[in-house]
XYZ file of C-alpha atoms in Angstrom:
709
model
C 122.445 70.258 105.379
C 122.871 69.702 101.798
C 125.629 66.994 100.841
C 127.035 66.950 97.305
C 130.109 65.606 97.504
C 129.018 62.096 97.830
C 126.283 59.663 97.531
C 124.414 57.810 99.946
C 123.048 54.852 99.322
C 119.532 53.742 100.132
C 118.918 53.216 103.356
C 117.092 50.532 105.467
C 115.649 51.086 109.582
C 115.803 48.295 111.662
C 117.576 46.937 114.374
C 121.270 46.744 115.558
C 120.776 43.182 114.158
C 119.912 44.184 111.316
C 123.540 46.256 111.160
C 125.649 43.064 112.128
C 124.178 40.917 109.441
C 125.121 43.894 106.883
C 128.130 43.563 108.252
C 128.727 39.460 107.294
C 127.027 38.465 110.208
C 129.853 40.452 112.562
C 128.064 41.427 115.787
C 131.309 41.902 117.650
C 132.539 45.177 115.490
C 129.069 47.127 116.254
C 129.345 45.726 119.827
C 132.372 47.210 120.678
C 132.005 50.242 118.680
C 129.507 51.576 120.823
C 130.846 50.066 124.258
C 134.291 51.259 123.598
C 132.722 54.698 122.492
C 131.630 54.988 126.312
C 134.508 55.206 127.183
C 136.801 58.394 129.040
C 139.637 58.731 127.531
C 140.676 62.797 128.226
C 144.529 63.277 127.357
C 146.587 61.768 130.144
C 144.551 60.188 131.671
C 142.914 57.365 129.066
C 142.927 54.778 131.860
C 139.643 53.544 130.951
C 140.112 53.278 127.302
C 143.084 51.256 127.646
C 141.599 48.732 130.141
C 139.144 48.200 127.868
C 141.404 47.597 124.797
C 143.041 45.479 127.361
C 140.222 43.412 128.017
C 140.259 42.423 124.621
C 144.140 40.635 124.828
C 143.992 38.198 127.732
C 146.165 35.750 126.301
C 148.695 37.978 124.683
C 151.945 39.642 125.593
C 150.161 43.121 125.824
C 152.164 45.600 127.727
C 151.671 49.107 129.210
C 154.554 50.995 129.571
C 154.728 54.243 131.726
C 152.952 56.967 129.524
C 149.817 54.040 129.617
C 151.002 53.240 125.696
C 149.736 49.757 125.190
C 151.657 47.735 122.570
C 151.305 44.754 121.318
C 154.504 43.005 119.728
C 153.840 40.478 117.092
C 156.146 38.804 115.352
C 160.078 38.769 115.166
C 162.986 39.737 112.780
C 163.203 42.094 109.743
C 161.080 44.072 108.358
C 160.002 46.201 111.457
C 156.296 47.868 111.405
C 154.320 49.485 113.292
C 150.829 49.865 113.387
C 149.845 52.478 115.779
C 146.279 54.510 116.842
C 145.589 57.316 119.947
C 143.984 55.807 122.983
C 143.026 59.628 123.628
C 140.317 62.410 123.009
C 139.922 66.179 123.958
C 138.087 67.297 127.393
C 138.608 68.923 130.791
C 139.291 68.565 134.131
C 137.936 69.905 137.063
C 139.901 73.459 138.106
C 137.563 73.884 140.979
C 135.077 72.485 143.582
C 133.066 75.553 144.712
C 131.470 75.995 148.587
C 127.575 75.742 146.760
C 128.661 72.299 144.860
C 129.264 73.327 141.949
C 132.382 72.187 139.946
C 134.188 74.629 137.115
C 136.506 73.063 134.467
C 140.017 73.826 132.231
C 139.801 72.212 128.991
C 143.411 70.445 128.617
C 145.392 69.753 125.613
C 144.370 70.191 122.389
C 141.911 69.277 120.325
C 139.262 71.331 121.168
C 138.274 72.520 117.889
C 135.732 75.018 115.995
C 134.028 78.111 117.889
C 131.149 75.587 119.321
C 133.040 72.885 120.824
C 132.784 74.284 124.283
C 129.244 75.526 123.948
C 127.726 71.627 122.359
C 128.517 70.684 126.148
C 126.613 73.594 127.892
C 123.138 71.832 128.976
C 124.150 67.842 129.185
C 125.328 65.472 131.108
C 129.067 64.787 132.128
C 131.024 61.483 132.918
C 133.797 63.132 135.600
C 136.268 59.571 135.952
C 137.345 59.376 139.539
C 140.251 57.031 141.053
C 136.469 55.577 143.160
C 135.112 54.886 139.599
C 132.085 57.479 136.976
C 130.414 60.319 138.455
C 127.548 61.636 136.291
C 126.607 65.895 136.689
C 124.835 67.529 134.204
C 126.550 71.169 132.506
C 124.573 73.557 133.499
C 122.507 76.217 131.674
C 119.802 78.872 132.215
C 116.831 78.515 132.601
C 114.589 79.464 129.497
C 111.506 81.247 131.374
C 114.146 83.451 132.515
C 114.820 84.466 129.145
C 112.903 87.741 128.915
C 114.221 89.322 132.486
C 117.460 89.125 131.547
C 119.353 92.375 130.941
C 121.445 90.077 128.645
C 119.480 87.485 127.046
C 121.284 84.414 125.842
C 119.885 84.943 122.677
C 122.117 87.795 122.073
C 125.756 86.196 123.642
C 127.958 84.769 121.775
C 129.469 81.678 121.374
C 129.664 79.137 125.153
C 132.996 79.700 126.218
C 134.647 77.143 128.919
C 135.319 79.586 131.419
C 131.145 80.034 131.584
C 130.378 76.097 132.314
C 129.239 74.994 135.737
C 128.547 71.176 136.959
C 126.189 69.836 139.004
C 126.642 67.038 140.860
C 123.766 67.155 142.571
C 124.803 68.440 146.178
C 124.748 71.307 147.624
C 128.482 71.940 149.317
C 132.034 70.763 148.637
C 131.779 67.966 151.344
C 129.141 66.798 149.179
C 131.142 66.591 146.076
C 133.941 64.683 148.017
C 131.784 61.893 149.166
C 131.457 61.249 145.556
C 135.109 60.653 145.689
C 135.513 63.420 143.055
C 139.052 65.413 143.056
C 140.903 68.714 141.454
C 142.287 67.630 138.323
C 139.853 64.633 137.537
C 139.229 64.077 133.667
C 135.809 65.684 132.556
C 134.193 64.266 129.522
C 130.322 64.918 127.872
C 128.561 61.468 129.020
C 128.374 59.980 125.527
C 125.369 58.603 124.229
C 126.190 56.657 120.513
C 123.438 56.284 117.819
C 123.522 54.164 114.946
C 121.330 55.675 111.884
C 120.085 53.561 109.357
C 122.037 50.545 109.488
C 125.165 52.461 108.418
C 126.560 55.066 110.476
C 127.637 55.652 113.956
C 127.962 59.421 115.100
C 129.355 59.768 118.899
C 132.329 61.840 120.462
C 135.587 61.734 118.778
C 134.190 58.357 116.618
C 136.797 58.428 114.258
C 139.452 57.454 117.029
C 137.125 55.323 118.806
C 136.340 53.327 115.757
C 139.893 53.329 114.324
C 141.199 52.162 117.865
C 138.536 49.340 117.883
C 139.614 48.155 114.150
C 143.183 48.184 114.521
C 142.464 45.702 117.693
C 140.224 43.438 115.169
C 143.417 43.784 112.896
C 145.678 42.647 115.638
C 143.934 40.163 116.669
C 144.145 38.632 113.356
C 148.041 38.929 113.198
C 148.050 36.825 116.085
C 146.451 33.908 114.370
C 148.204 33.978 111.013
C 151.764 33.715 110.229
C 153.418 37.342 109.152
C 156.185 38.237 107.811
C 158.986 40.421 110.432
C 157.892 42.119 113.319
C 154.310 44.170 113.898
C 153.933 46.369 116.840
C 150.650 47.555 117.444
C 150.781 50.602 119.866
C 147.896 52.180 121.165
C 149.221 55.727 122.066
C 148.868 58.222 125.237
C 148.955 61.455 125.557
C 148.438 62.612 121.346
C 146.702 65.331 122.270
C 148.531 67.224 124.910
C 152.714 66.926 123.780
C 152.873 63.595 121.826
C 155.541 62.023 123.738
C 153.439 58.241 123.365
C 154.051 57.671 120.165
C 158.203 59.128 120.409
C 157.892 56.901 123.211
C 156.763 53.883 121.170
C 159.454 54.603 118.535
C 162.162 55.500 120.384
C 162.034 52.419 122.839
C 160.136 49.639 120.252
C 162.210 50.912 116.928
C 163.536 51.800 114.553
C 161.150 51.376 112.386
C 160.544 50.471 108.535
C 157.562 51.991 107.754
C 155.257 53.179 110.217
C 151.371 53.088 109.481
C 149.453 55.730 111.859
C 146.315 56.673 112.308
C 145.747 60.874 112.083
C 142.423 61.951 113.564
C 143.247 65.524 111.743
C 142.601 63.106 108.399
C 139.510 64.839 107.351
C 136.635 63.970 104.027
C 133.203 63.997 104.317
C 132.655 61.166 101.452
C 131.580 58.886 104.112
C 130.768 55.477 102.725
C 131.827 56.158 99.391
C 134.056 53.257 99.150
C 137.086 55.820 100.203
C 140.001 55.927 102.599
C 141.651 58.716 104.014
C 145.271 59.282 103.870
C 148.361 61.017 103.375
C 150.471 61.629 99.747
C 152.825 59.310 100.629
C 150.738 56.296 100.143
C 149.358 57.512 96.746
C 152.743 57.163 95.535
C 152.176 52.920 96.182
C 148.663 52.312 96.436
C 146.391 54.958 94.932
C 143.282 52.393 94.761
C 140.391 54.033 96.325
C 142.469 56.291 98.445
C 141.902 60.239 98.775
C 145.011 61.930 99.859
C 144.550 65.235 102.039
C 146.228 67.814 104.314
C 145.976 67.128 108.191
C 143.831 70.474 109.621
C 145.864 70.079 112.445
C 149.574 68.703 113.325
C 150.582 66.256 116.382
C 154.305 66.661 116.323
C 155.486 68.859 118.834
C 158.332 71.242 118.103
C 160.386 69.248 120.780
C 160.358 65.852 119.358
C 163.226 63.529 119.826
C 162.055 62.048 116.388
C 163.151 62.960 113.292
C 159.609 62.190 111.348
C 160.997 63.861 108.358
C 163.311 60.548 108.203
C 160.522 57.942 108.930
C 158.616 55.531 106.957
C 155.350 57.401 108.017
C 151.690 56.173 106.035
C 148.888 58.054 107.732
C 144.977 57.301 107.645
C 141.628 58.593 108.729
C 138.241 57.938 108.453
C 135.836 60.393 106.318
C 133.552 62.035 109.203
C 131.079 64.310 109.216
C 130.052 67.160 111.887
C 133.798 65.814 112.479
C 135.250 67.269 116.614
C 131.161 67.632 117.764
C 128.914 65.362 119.939
C 127.769 63.304 116.439
C 131.047 62.667 114.430
C 129.354 60.463 112.380
C 131.738 57.475 110.357
C 129.895 54.727 107.771
C 130.415 51.440 109.068
C 131.572 50.484 106.070
C 134.899 52.576 105.728
C 135.360 51.231 109.510
C 135.456 47.951 107.436
C 137.723 49.054 105.107
C 140.400 50.078 107.126
C 140.537 47.278 108.774
C 140.767 45.059 105.589
C 143.251 47.515 103.903
C 145.552 47.172 106.729
C 144.716 43.463 106.203
C 146.227 44.065 103.588
C 150.005 45.336 104.435
C 150.444 42.259 106.417
C 149.530 39.708 103.698
C 146.424 38.497 105.551
C 143.184 38.368 103.071
C 140.331 38.524 106.004
C 140.156 38.793 109.346
C 139.958 35.976 111.852
C 137.301 35.332 113.969
C 135.767 37.168 116.792
C 136.888 39.474 119.718
C 135.737 38.808 122.794
C 132.360 40.334 124.534
C 132.901 42.543 126.706
C 131.160 44.187 129.770
C 129.188 46.786 129.126
C 130.298 50.321 130.272
C 127.255 51.108 131.994
C 127.707 50.621 135.318
C 125.749 53.556 137.584
C 125.338 53.833 141.129
C 122.883 52.800 143.751
C 120.974 54.629 145.376
C 118.260 53.400 148.451
C 116.714 56.394 148.861
C 113.125 57.154 146.903
C 112.869 54.111 145.212
C 109.293 54.256 144.662
C 109.204 57.451 143.550
C 112.389 56.578 141.532
C 110.344 53.901 139.584
C 107.909 55.900 138.918
C 108.793 59.470 137.314
C 111.580 56.965 135.150
C 108.601 54.822 133.849
C 106.651 58.470 133.127
C 110.199 60.401 132.054
C 111.155 57.219 129.232
C 107.757 57.745 127.354
C 107.975 60.469 125.035
C 104.965 63.661 124.375
C 105.992 66.325 122.615
C 102.567 68.322 122.845
C 100.351 67.442 120.452
C 101.379 64.232 120.109
C 101.234 63.004 124.327
C 99.535 58.776 123.455
C 102.517 57.375 124.900
C 101.929 59.356 128.391
C 98.789 58.967 128.218
C 98.362 55.786 128.327
C 100.667 55.021 130.669
C 99.179 57.324 133.594
C 95.932 55.339 132.356
C 97.767 52.069 133.377
C 98.315 53.467 136.540
C 95.081 54.713 137.768
C 93.888 52.284 140.888
C 91.399 50.373 140.101
C 88.667 52.356 141.988
C 89.553 54.841 139.304
C 87.068 55.827 136.432
C 88.667 57.984 134.212
C 87.762 59.547 130.644
C 89.701 61.047 127.691
C 87.643 63.977 125.984
C 87.867 64.788 122.337
C 90.826 66.837 122.911
C 93.353 64.293 124.696
C 92.689 65.066 128.085
C 92.497 62.227 130.689
C 89.692 63.546 133.364
C 88.753 61.414 136.415
C 86.444 62.508 138.538
C 85.650 61.050 142.260
C 84.227 62.055 145.603
C 81.385 63.852 146.532
C 80.021 67.664 147.913
C 79.243 71.005 147.276
C 83.245 71.948 146.976
C 84.969 71.273 143.646
C 88.173 71.403 143.860
C 90.004 71.002 140.280
C 94.324 69.467 140.163
C 95.737 70.112 136.849
C 99.269 68.692 135.329
C 100.154 68.698 131.534
C 101.200 65.548 130.049
C 103.181 67.092 126.959
C 107.182 68.245 127.040
C 108.547 70.658 124.612
C 110.200 69.332 121.002
C 109.999 69.354 118.062
C 107.688 68.658 114.595
C 108.854 68.324 111.590
C 108.528 71.436 108.887
C 109.085 70.783 105.757
C 111.707 67.680 104.578
C 114.645 69.052 101.933
C 115.156 67.587 98.253
C 118.410 65.615 99.793
C 115.914 64.191 102.896
C 117.256 66.400 105.504
C 114.313 67.040 107.989
C 113.774 70.892 108.781
C 112.337 71.768 112.311
C 109.595 74.134 114.435
C 110.001 74.573 117.786
C 106.471 73.191 119.713
C 107.259 75.241 123.479
C 110.092 77.383 124.367
C 113.623 76.333 124.345
C 117.156 77.748 124.066
C 117.409 75.921 120.784
C 121.622 75.014 120.611
C 121.542 72.445 123.475
C 120.045 70.964 121.420
C 122.834 71.534 118.375
C 124.576 68.418 117.711
C 122.818 65.749 119.473
C 121.355 62.551 118.560
C 117.818 62.350 117.713
C 114.561 60.337 117.812
C 112.053 61.040 115.053
C 108.891 59.446 116.349
C 107.111 57.747 113.503
C 103.920 55.270 114.699
C 105.666 54.439 117.871
C 109.038 53.141 116.040
C 111.667 55.902 116.747
C 114.173 56.542 113.987
C 117.160 57.364 115.362
C 119.250 60.695 113.241
C 120.743 63.715 114.859
C 120.092 67.149 115.621
C 122.805 68.780 112.448
C 125.512 71.506 113.949
C 124.993 74.500 112.038
C 127.062 74.861 108.487
C 129.330 77.713 110.338
C 129.719 75.475 113.918
C 133.533 76.276 113.823
C 133.512 80.162 113.248
C 130.423 81.849 113.795
C 130.788 84.038 116.342
C 127.527 83.803 118.063
C 125.727 81.633 120.522
C 122.117 81.597 118.813
C 122.150 80.327 115.046
C 119.909 82.528 112.734
C 119.109 79.270 110.647
C 116.366 76.540 112.023
C 117.465 73.393 113.769
C 117.666 70.529 111.324
C 117.498 66.156 111.960
C 120.253 64.669 109.566
C 118.796 60.389 109.405
C 120.340 58.471 106.572
C 117.894 59.541 104.301
C 119.452 60.860 100.787
C 115.870 62.598 99.313
C 112.508 63.979 100.604
C 110.428 60.642 99.312
C 112.998 58.367 100.756
C 112.163 60.120 104.738
C 107.919 60.514 103.362
C 108.338 56.610 102.890
C 109.313 56.034 106.260
C 106.257 58.014 107.263
C 108.130 61.382 107.696
C 104.759 63.697 107.510
C 105.471 67.375 107.376
C 103.331 69.562 110.586
C 103.132 66.330 112.659
C 105.781 63.521 113.043
C 107.251 64.648 116.045
C 111.197 65.139 116.848
C 112.697 64.459 120.381
C 116.669 63.542 121.578
C 116.772 59.921 123.057
C 115.934 60.498 127.434
C 116.515 58.780 130.237
C 116.754 59.769 134.121
C 120.121 60.079 136.017
C 120.389 60.028 139.513
C 122.839 62.675 140.467
C 122.809 61.776 144.209
C 120.521 60.758 147.318
C 118.104 63.122 146.916
C 118.525 64.876 143.491
C 117.795 63.278 140.089
C 118.015 64.993 136.441
C 116.215 64.202 133.145
C 114.847 66.190 130.617
C 110.833 66.166 130.768
C 110.777 66.858 134.397
C 108.387 69.621 133.328
C 105.633 67.887 134.043
C 105.867 64.195 133.927
C 107.238 65.315 138.031
C 103.508 66.619 137.926
C 101.601 63.619 136.488
C 103.371 61.117 138.800
C 102.246 63.377 142.297
C 98.535 63.474 141.011
C 99.459 59.637 140.377
C 101.326 59.333 143.689
C 98.479 61.453 145.706
C 95.667 58.663 144.177
C 97.307 55.917 146.803
C 95.964 54.747 149.248
C 92.785 56.905 148.949
C 89.661 55.451 149.584
C 87.192 58.313 147.993
C 84.109 57.310 149.107
C 85.690 59.160 152.381
C 86.224 62.548 150.815
C 83.088 65.338 151.462
C 84.136 67.753 148.611
C 84.034 66.436 144.304
C 87.533 66.239 143.091
C 88.980 66.476 139.635
C 91.893 65.820 138.601
C 93.137 66.422 134.639
C 96.346 65.115 133.107
C 96.446 67.701 130.698
C 97.534 68.232 126.756
C 99.368 70.710 124.936
C 100.061 72.743 127.865
C 103.605 74.184 126.566
C 102.371 75.552 123.401
C 99.111 77.884 124.377
C 97.475 75.838 127.135
C 95.208 74.528 124.927
C 94.552 71.199 126.637
C 93.308 72.843 129.949
C 91.583 75.639 128.340
C 89.615 73.311 126.332
C 88.513 71.064 129.572
C 87.532 74.430 131.846
C 84.795 75.138 129.630
C 82.858 71.807 131.437
C 84.291 72.599 134.507
C 82.681 76.243 135.434
C 81.301 74.871 138.779
C 85.151 74.269 140.030
C 85.579 76.626 143.066
C 89.444 76.570 143.217
C 92.167 74.754 140.556
C 95.679 73.867 141.657
C 97.723 73.465 138.970
C 100.862 71.441 139.202
C 103.681 72.212 137.312
C 107.870 73.623 138.135
C 108.403 75.992 139.752
C 110.953 77.808 138.244
C 113.526 78.596 140.544
C 116.717 80.439 140.639
C 118.836 78.271 142.780
C 120.894 77.361 139.933
C 124.808 78.614 139.473
C 123.904 82.369 137.652
C 124.149 84.912 140.379
C 122.378 87.325 137.661
C 118.484 85.378 138.781
C 117.676 87.170 141.970
C 114.672 86.209 142.059
C 112.476 83.051 142.189
C 115.112 81.346 144.932
C 112.996 78.473 146.227
C 115.939 75.937 147.090
C 116.098 72.667 145.888
C 115.411 70.344 149.267
C 113.340 73.129 150.964
C 109.722 71.841 150.139
C 107.362 72.193 147.922
C 106.387 75.932 146.500
C 103.345 77.736 146.473
C 103.427 80.242 143.019
C 102.200 83.399 144.848
C 103.026 85.306 142.052
C 103.906 84.433 137.922
C 104.109 86.225 134.777
C 100.192 86.089 135.046
C 99.013 85.384 138.194
C 99.124 86.209 141.856
C 97.243 84.720 143.910
C 95.002 85.997 147.082
C 96.730 86.820 150.379
C 93.711 84.446 151.701
C 94.391 81.466 149.738
C 97.790 81.982 150.570
C 97.338 81.712 153.459
C 95.146 78.775 153.570
C 97.150 76.559 151.962
C 99.790 77.885 154.564
C 98.097 77.197 157.310
C 96.902 73.581 156.130
C 100.941 73.297 155.610
C 102.518 73.552 158.781
C 98.762 72.004 160.135
C 100.150 68.738 158.852
C 103.766 69.694 158.885
C 104.539 69.926 155.402
C 107.901 72.407 154.297
C 106.226 74.845 151.772
C 107.895 77.818 150.021
C 106.432 80.175 148.444
C 107.788 83.231 145.951
C 107.492 84.699 142.574
C 108.658 83.260 139.360
C 108.010 83.627 135.790
C 106.063 81.601 133.230
C 101.780 80.658 134.040
C 100.431 77.371 134.464
C 97.055 75.324 132.662
C 95.350 77.495 136.305
C 94.864 80.259 133.181
C 91.844 78.885 131.829
C 89.790 78.697 134.618
C 90.688 82.458 135.966
C 88.685 83.366 132.819
C 85.445 81.559 134.517
C 86.584 83.082 137.879
C 87.801 80.443 139.282
C 90.855 81.276 142.035
C 93.988 79.300 140.790
C 96.341 78.591 143.136
C 100.007 76.720 141.423
C 101.705 74.365 143.229
C 104.994 73.361 142.466
C 107.768 71.453 143.294
C 111.406 73.993 142.741
C 113.681 72.583 139.481
C 116.748 73.858 137.902
C 117.504 74.735 133.703
C 113.554 74.470 132.788
C 112.763 72.999 129.353
C 117.062 72.142 128.998
C 117.860 68.542 128.394
C 119.295 68.614 132.010
C 116.190 69.408 134.043
C 117.087 68.881 137.899
C 114.694 68.336 141.060
C 114.468 67.110 144.499
C 112.469 64.035 145.838
C 111.940 65.536 148.991
C 110.224 68.376 147.611
C 108.496 66.183 145.348
C 107.280 64.084 148.652
C 106.209 66.857 150.349
C 104.123 68.036 147.404
C 102.072 64.940 147.704
C 101.805 65.561 151.049
C 100.415 68.764 150.474
C 97.837 67.293 147.853
C 96.462 64.615 150.306
C 96.074 67.313 152.519
C 94.266 69.167 150.758
C 91.761 66.441 149.559
C 91.337 65.299 152.906
C 90.719 69.131 154.550
C 86.897 69.792 155.014
C 85.552 73.386 155.456
């Protein structure tokens, strides 16, 4: 997206510490912006955000009224002035807990602005605030592999609506959901993932409002340490997006006020980082310096207001932003500093005093007792980034985890080849190291990166999300831009390629940072999350679970006791055309059987129109009997089934779409018997797997290794 209304300063990409140094050594502001932005504060359920603010003023006489407003009164006498910021954010509530464990949601209040607002939820982690604490789930998305089989392809649909949303908590029943403490009407938001871009910007949901709340906390902290004229009431108000009664209650119960200084999230401008504050026209009459007057895009006042706002001296402030009302709403750190400084000058304070106290991280994941070893291995593989053609980090990790007896080689294509055992029979097992993602296709004159897919995906779940640009092992943070018409579009899919903004103001600046067209890969940040005792979610289970399964199959294995020759392959570039396995197969024509280890794209999900491939999660490993390009023989099916029965290994079998690395071996007359685990939401940011299936698959491979003919 091209920005012509402002000029970006040259940016230097480095650590968060450098950002703190840039802001006068003030680590407090950045730390608090990051942590507070993660809090949930759905309108009417602002408790988590309110608790955070309260923790900053443990030694001050802060009040919390019955509506949830936080009020700090400083000074006494006249004049009486109010400084106020809303606490709340747009969100949803749980509207139904289905018997199969999926949740439906309903939007609460206003603020869900733009035709893609609800679509930005699809395919991402969500946070549910319960009385017991936070629970993490995923907002489901149809599997990309099924797109060609659908009566109405996802690409042809209109924008995603909230009525379509189903949340997956890793449970198979309403009872399991209830045991997590989740109840009807619990608030739901995206699981926030703030990103700092180029030492200059923060991008996250509701960045403007969250930043203003922290800015006001810093102002209030300075006010408590200085002698001020009259009374200042500082209020973080609730309920703005549902009935606006929070601010009314403060005015009615703590007023009247001579002046009201209010942050208005609906004052909007894209002139970020240009030393401009956005204000209403009333402020221009008293101070036009570095102020930009705009009209609000929406009103916060209800018709039944108990306050005559037209009779009040209300001065409203906003923050310039890019991508407003998206998950990557972006504001400049300098603009937040300007807001702090401007508010302080109102009360004749030259600069802020001291720092806010440090607050513990809001991250508090639940502890699960089962599958600790499996979680450690799979999560370590997920943590490595490896878009097709850029698998170096994954390869290095796998090599480091092989047993001491292993003597692997890396072929000229980049595949890991490990051969062991002896005998006339030669079986091959192959799992691929690569993942779907993007590569930089071109760079615009104004520094935006235009991307090209590597692998088959539904592209819209990537829009308006944090991005990582992989440059020489040092990722650069950015955001996948929402399409230009994200507020008005009627289509689920965009006709334009995805783009990334990373703070570059020119093509030369991007190339100087190490961006190489056709080579530099781009992904989302990723981290595996546990949904329940048995299930986890992550981007890239396809095929990092397969890589883990092969590594686990080598544990406690004595290769000298095998009666067959075995080759394990961890392949490259599967997602873009099976290039790695095709290269490896040329040197393995003597193989008798190949077992590709890959995901089984299952229709065990929330989409009833997907009527095949229904192998249930938690019900065992899967033999992919029929897929788009392969149909294994009855004899081979019975052989694997009987071996599983003999060893009491749970297996399923069925048909699905897609192909595997076994295709290259079929071309040399080598039978391919794909073995899998069932997975949901293929090629999305929230693929889901079950550890029980993983372990059954490991047991099946070990049995195949030890079986004697």
